[in-house]
PDB file of C-alpha atoms in Angstrom:
ATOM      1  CA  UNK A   1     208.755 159.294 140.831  1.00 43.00           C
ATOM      2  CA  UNK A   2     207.504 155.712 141.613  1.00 47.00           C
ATOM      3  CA  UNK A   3     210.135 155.425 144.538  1.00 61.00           C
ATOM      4  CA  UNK A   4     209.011 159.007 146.356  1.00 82.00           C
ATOM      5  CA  UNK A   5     205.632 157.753 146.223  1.00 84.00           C
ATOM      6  CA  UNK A   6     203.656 156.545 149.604  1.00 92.00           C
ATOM      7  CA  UNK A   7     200.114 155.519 150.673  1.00 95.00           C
ATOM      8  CA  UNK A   8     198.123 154.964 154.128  1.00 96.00           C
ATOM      9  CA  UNK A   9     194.997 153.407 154.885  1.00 97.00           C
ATOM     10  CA  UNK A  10     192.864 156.147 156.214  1.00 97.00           C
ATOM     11  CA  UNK A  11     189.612 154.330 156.728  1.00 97.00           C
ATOM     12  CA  UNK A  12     187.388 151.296 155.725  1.00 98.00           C
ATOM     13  CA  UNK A  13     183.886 150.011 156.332  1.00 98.00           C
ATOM     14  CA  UNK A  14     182.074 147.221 155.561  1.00 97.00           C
ATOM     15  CA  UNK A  15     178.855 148.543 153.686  1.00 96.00           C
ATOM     16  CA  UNK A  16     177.045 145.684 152.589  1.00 96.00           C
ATOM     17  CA  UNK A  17     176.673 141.802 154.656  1.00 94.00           C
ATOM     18  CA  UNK A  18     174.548 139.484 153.298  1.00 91.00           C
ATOM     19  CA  UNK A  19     174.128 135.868 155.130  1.00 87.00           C
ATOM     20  CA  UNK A  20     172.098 132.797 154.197  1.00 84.00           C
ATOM     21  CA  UNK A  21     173.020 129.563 155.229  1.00 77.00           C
ATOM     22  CA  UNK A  22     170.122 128.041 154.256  1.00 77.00           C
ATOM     23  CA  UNK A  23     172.046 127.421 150.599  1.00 65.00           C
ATOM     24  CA  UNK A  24     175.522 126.357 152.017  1.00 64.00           C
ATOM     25  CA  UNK A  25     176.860 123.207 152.091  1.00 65.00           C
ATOM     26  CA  UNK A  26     180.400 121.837 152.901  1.00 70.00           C
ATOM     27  CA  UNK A  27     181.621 122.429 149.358  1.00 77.00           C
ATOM     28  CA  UNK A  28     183.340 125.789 149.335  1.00 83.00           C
ATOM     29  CA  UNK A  29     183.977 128.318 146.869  1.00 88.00           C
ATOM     30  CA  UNK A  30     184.977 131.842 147.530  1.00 90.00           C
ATOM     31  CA  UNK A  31     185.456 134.490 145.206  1.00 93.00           C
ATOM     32  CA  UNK A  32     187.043 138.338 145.527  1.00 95.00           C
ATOM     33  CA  UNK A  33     186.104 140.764 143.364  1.00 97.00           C
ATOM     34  CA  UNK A  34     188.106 144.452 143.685  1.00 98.00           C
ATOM     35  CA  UNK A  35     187.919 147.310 142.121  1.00 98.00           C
ATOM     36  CA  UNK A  36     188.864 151.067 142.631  1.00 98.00           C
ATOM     37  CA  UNK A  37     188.777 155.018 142.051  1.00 98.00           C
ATOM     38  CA  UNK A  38     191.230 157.661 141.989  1.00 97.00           C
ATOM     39  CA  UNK A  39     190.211 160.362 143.036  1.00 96.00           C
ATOM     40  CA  UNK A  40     193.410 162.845 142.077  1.00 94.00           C
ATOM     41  CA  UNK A  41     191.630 166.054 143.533  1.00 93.00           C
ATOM     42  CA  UNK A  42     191.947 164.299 147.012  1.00 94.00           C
ATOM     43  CA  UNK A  43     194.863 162.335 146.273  1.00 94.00           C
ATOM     44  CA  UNK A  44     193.333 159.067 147.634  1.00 96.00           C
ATOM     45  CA  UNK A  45     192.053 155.913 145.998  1.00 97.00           C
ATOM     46  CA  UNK A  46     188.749 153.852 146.674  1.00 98.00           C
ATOM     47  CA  UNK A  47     188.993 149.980 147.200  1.00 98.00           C
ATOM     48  CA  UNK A  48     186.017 148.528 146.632  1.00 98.00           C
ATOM     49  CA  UNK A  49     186.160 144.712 147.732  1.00 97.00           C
ATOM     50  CA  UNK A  50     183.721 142.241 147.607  1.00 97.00           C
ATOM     51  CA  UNK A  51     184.331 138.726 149.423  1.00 95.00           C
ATOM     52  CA  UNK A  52     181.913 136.110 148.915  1.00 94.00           C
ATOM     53  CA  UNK A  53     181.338 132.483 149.754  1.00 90.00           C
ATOM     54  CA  UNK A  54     179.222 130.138 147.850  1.00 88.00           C
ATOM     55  CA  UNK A  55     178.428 126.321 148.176  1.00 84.00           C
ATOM     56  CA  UNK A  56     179.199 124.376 144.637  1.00 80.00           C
ATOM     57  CA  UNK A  57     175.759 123.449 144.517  1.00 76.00           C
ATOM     58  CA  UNK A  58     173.911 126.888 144.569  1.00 79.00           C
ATOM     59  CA  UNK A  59     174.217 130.017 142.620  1.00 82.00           C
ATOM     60  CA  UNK A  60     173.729 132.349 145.356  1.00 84.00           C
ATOM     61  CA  UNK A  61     176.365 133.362 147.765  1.00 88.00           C
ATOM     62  CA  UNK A  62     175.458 132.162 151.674  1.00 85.00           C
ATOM     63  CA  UNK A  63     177.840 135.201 152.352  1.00 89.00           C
ATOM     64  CA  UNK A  64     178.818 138.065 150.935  1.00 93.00           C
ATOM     65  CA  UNK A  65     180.424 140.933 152.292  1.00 96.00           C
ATOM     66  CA  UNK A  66     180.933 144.246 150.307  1.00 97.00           C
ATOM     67  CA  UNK A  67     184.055 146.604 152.044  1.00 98.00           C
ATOM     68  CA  UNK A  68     185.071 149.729 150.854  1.00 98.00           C
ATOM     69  CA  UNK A  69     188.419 151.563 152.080  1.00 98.00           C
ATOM     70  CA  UNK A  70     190.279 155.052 151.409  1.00 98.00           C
ATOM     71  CA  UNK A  71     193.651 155.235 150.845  1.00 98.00           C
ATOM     72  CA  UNK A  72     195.637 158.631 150.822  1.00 97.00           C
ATOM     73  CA  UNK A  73     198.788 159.073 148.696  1.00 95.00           C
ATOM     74  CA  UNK A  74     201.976 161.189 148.995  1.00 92.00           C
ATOM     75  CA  UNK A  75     203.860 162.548 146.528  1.00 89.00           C
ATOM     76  CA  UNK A  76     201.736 161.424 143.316  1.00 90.00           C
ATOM     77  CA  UNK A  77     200.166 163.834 141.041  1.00 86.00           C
ATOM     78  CA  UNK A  78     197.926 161.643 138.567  1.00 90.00           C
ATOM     79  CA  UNK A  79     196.683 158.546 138.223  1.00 92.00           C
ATOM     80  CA  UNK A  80     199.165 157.662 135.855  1.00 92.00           C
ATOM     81  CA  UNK A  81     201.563 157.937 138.678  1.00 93.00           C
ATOM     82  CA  UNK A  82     199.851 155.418 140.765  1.00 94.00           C
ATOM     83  CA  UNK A  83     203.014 152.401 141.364  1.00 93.00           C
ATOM     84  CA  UNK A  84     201.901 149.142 140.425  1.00 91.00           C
ATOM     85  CA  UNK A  85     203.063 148.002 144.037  1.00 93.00           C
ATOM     86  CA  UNK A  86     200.281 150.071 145.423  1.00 96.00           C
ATOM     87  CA  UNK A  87     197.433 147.643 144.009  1.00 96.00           C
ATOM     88  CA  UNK A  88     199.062 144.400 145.568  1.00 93.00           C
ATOM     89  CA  UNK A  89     199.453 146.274 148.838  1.00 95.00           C
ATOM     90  CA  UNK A  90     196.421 147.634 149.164  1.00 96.00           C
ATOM     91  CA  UNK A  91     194.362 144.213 148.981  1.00 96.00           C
ATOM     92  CA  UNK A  92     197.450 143.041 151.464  1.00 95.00           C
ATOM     93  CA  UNK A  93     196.982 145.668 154.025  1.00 96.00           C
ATOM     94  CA  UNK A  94     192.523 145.039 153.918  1.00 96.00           C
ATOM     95  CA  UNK A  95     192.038 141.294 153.323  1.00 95.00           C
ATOM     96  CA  UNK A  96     192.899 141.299 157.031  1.00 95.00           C
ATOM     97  CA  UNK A  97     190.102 142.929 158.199  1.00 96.00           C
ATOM     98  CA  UNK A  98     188.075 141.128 155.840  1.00 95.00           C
ATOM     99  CA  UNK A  99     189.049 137.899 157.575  1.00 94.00           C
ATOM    100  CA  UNK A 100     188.275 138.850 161.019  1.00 95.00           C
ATOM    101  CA  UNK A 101     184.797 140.315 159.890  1.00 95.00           C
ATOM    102  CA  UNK A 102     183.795 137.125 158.272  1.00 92.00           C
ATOM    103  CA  UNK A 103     185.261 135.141 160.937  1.00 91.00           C
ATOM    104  CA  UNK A 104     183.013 137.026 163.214  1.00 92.00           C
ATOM    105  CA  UNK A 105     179.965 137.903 161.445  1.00 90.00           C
ATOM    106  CA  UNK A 106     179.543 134.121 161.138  1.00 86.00           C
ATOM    107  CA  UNK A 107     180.389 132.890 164.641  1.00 88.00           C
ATOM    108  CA  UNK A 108     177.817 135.512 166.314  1.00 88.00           C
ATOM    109  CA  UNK A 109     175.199 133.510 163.715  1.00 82.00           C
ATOM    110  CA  UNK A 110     175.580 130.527 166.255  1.00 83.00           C
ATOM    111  CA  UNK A 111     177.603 128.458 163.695  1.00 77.00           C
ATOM    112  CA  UNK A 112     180.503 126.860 163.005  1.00 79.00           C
ATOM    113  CA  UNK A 113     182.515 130.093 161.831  1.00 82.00           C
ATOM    114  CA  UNK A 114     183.850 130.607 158.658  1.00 85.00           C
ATOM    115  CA  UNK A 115     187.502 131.201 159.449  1.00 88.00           C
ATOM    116  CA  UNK A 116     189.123 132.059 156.506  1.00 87.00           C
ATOM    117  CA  UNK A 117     192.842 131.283 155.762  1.00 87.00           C
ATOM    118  CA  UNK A 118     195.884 133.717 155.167  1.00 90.00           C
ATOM    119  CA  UNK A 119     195.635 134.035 151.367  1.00 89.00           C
ATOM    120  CA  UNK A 120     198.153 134.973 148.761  1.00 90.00           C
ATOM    121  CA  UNK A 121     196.445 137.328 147.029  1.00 92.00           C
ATOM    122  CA  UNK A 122     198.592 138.906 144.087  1.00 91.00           C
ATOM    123  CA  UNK A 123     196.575 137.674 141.477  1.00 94.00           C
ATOM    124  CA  UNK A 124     194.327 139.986 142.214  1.00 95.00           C
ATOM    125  CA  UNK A 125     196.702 143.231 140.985  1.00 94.00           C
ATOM    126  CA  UNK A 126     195.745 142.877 137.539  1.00 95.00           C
ATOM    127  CA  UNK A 127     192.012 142.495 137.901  1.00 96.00           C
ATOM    128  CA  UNK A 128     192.117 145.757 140.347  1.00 97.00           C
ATOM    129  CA  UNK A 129     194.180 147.799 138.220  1.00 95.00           C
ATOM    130  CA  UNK A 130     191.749 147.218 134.954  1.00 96.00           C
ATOM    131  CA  UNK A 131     188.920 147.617 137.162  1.00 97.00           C
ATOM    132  CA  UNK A 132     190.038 151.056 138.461  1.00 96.00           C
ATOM    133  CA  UNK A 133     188.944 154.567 137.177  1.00 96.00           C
ATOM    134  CA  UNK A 134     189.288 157.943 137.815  1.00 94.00           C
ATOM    135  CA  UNK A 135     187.285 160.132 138.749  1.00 87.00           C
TER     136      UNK A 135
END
């Protein structure tokens, strides 16, 4: 069934921004943290990704920026059926629009943006898919 199987984005927004530069420094560390939910009455999964950014010396993010997004299926009947491809994919297809709102959110601060660079993020397939439910 996996090969029948295919997904769109339908939508995304970004629900939650938080900025403070007062505790950034040069020193950068970002972090992503997905997770999702299968919803198999509507056939469509919700990405939850959060970016954030954090100088080494503070505990406390200077950004952080919390995006959800819907993704429909075709041809899939339980969660079970979900393809492992899909959970790469999906963080693919939305880091993009992650990295244009950060690039943006922080240039309209008056500062030196935060332009972040295209990322190989695979390694994030695992944590996704054991951080995903249904609902």
């Amino acid at each position: 069934m996996e090969n029948n199987v295919s997904f769109n984005l339908d939508n995304y927004r970004f629900n939650k921004v938080n900025i403070d530069f007062e505790s950034s420094s040069n020193d950068l560390k970002i972090d992503f943290i997905p997770s999702g939910i299968y919803n198999q009455d509507k056939s469509e999964f919700e990405l939850n990704f959060k970016f954030i950014a954090k100088s080494k010396d503070f505990i406390t993010p200077f950004v952080s920026v919390d995006c959800v997004a819907i993704f429909k299926f075709n041809n899939i009947n339980s969660f079970d059926e979900i393809p492992s491809y899909f959970y790469r994919n999906s963080i693919a297809i939305l880091f993009p629009y992650i990295r244009s709102f950060v690039s943006t959110i922080t240039l309209q601060a008056n500062i030196p943006p935060l332009i972040l660079p295209t990322l190989n993020l695979t390694k994030l397939e695992v944590p996704l898919k054991q951080s995903t439910v249904e609902k």
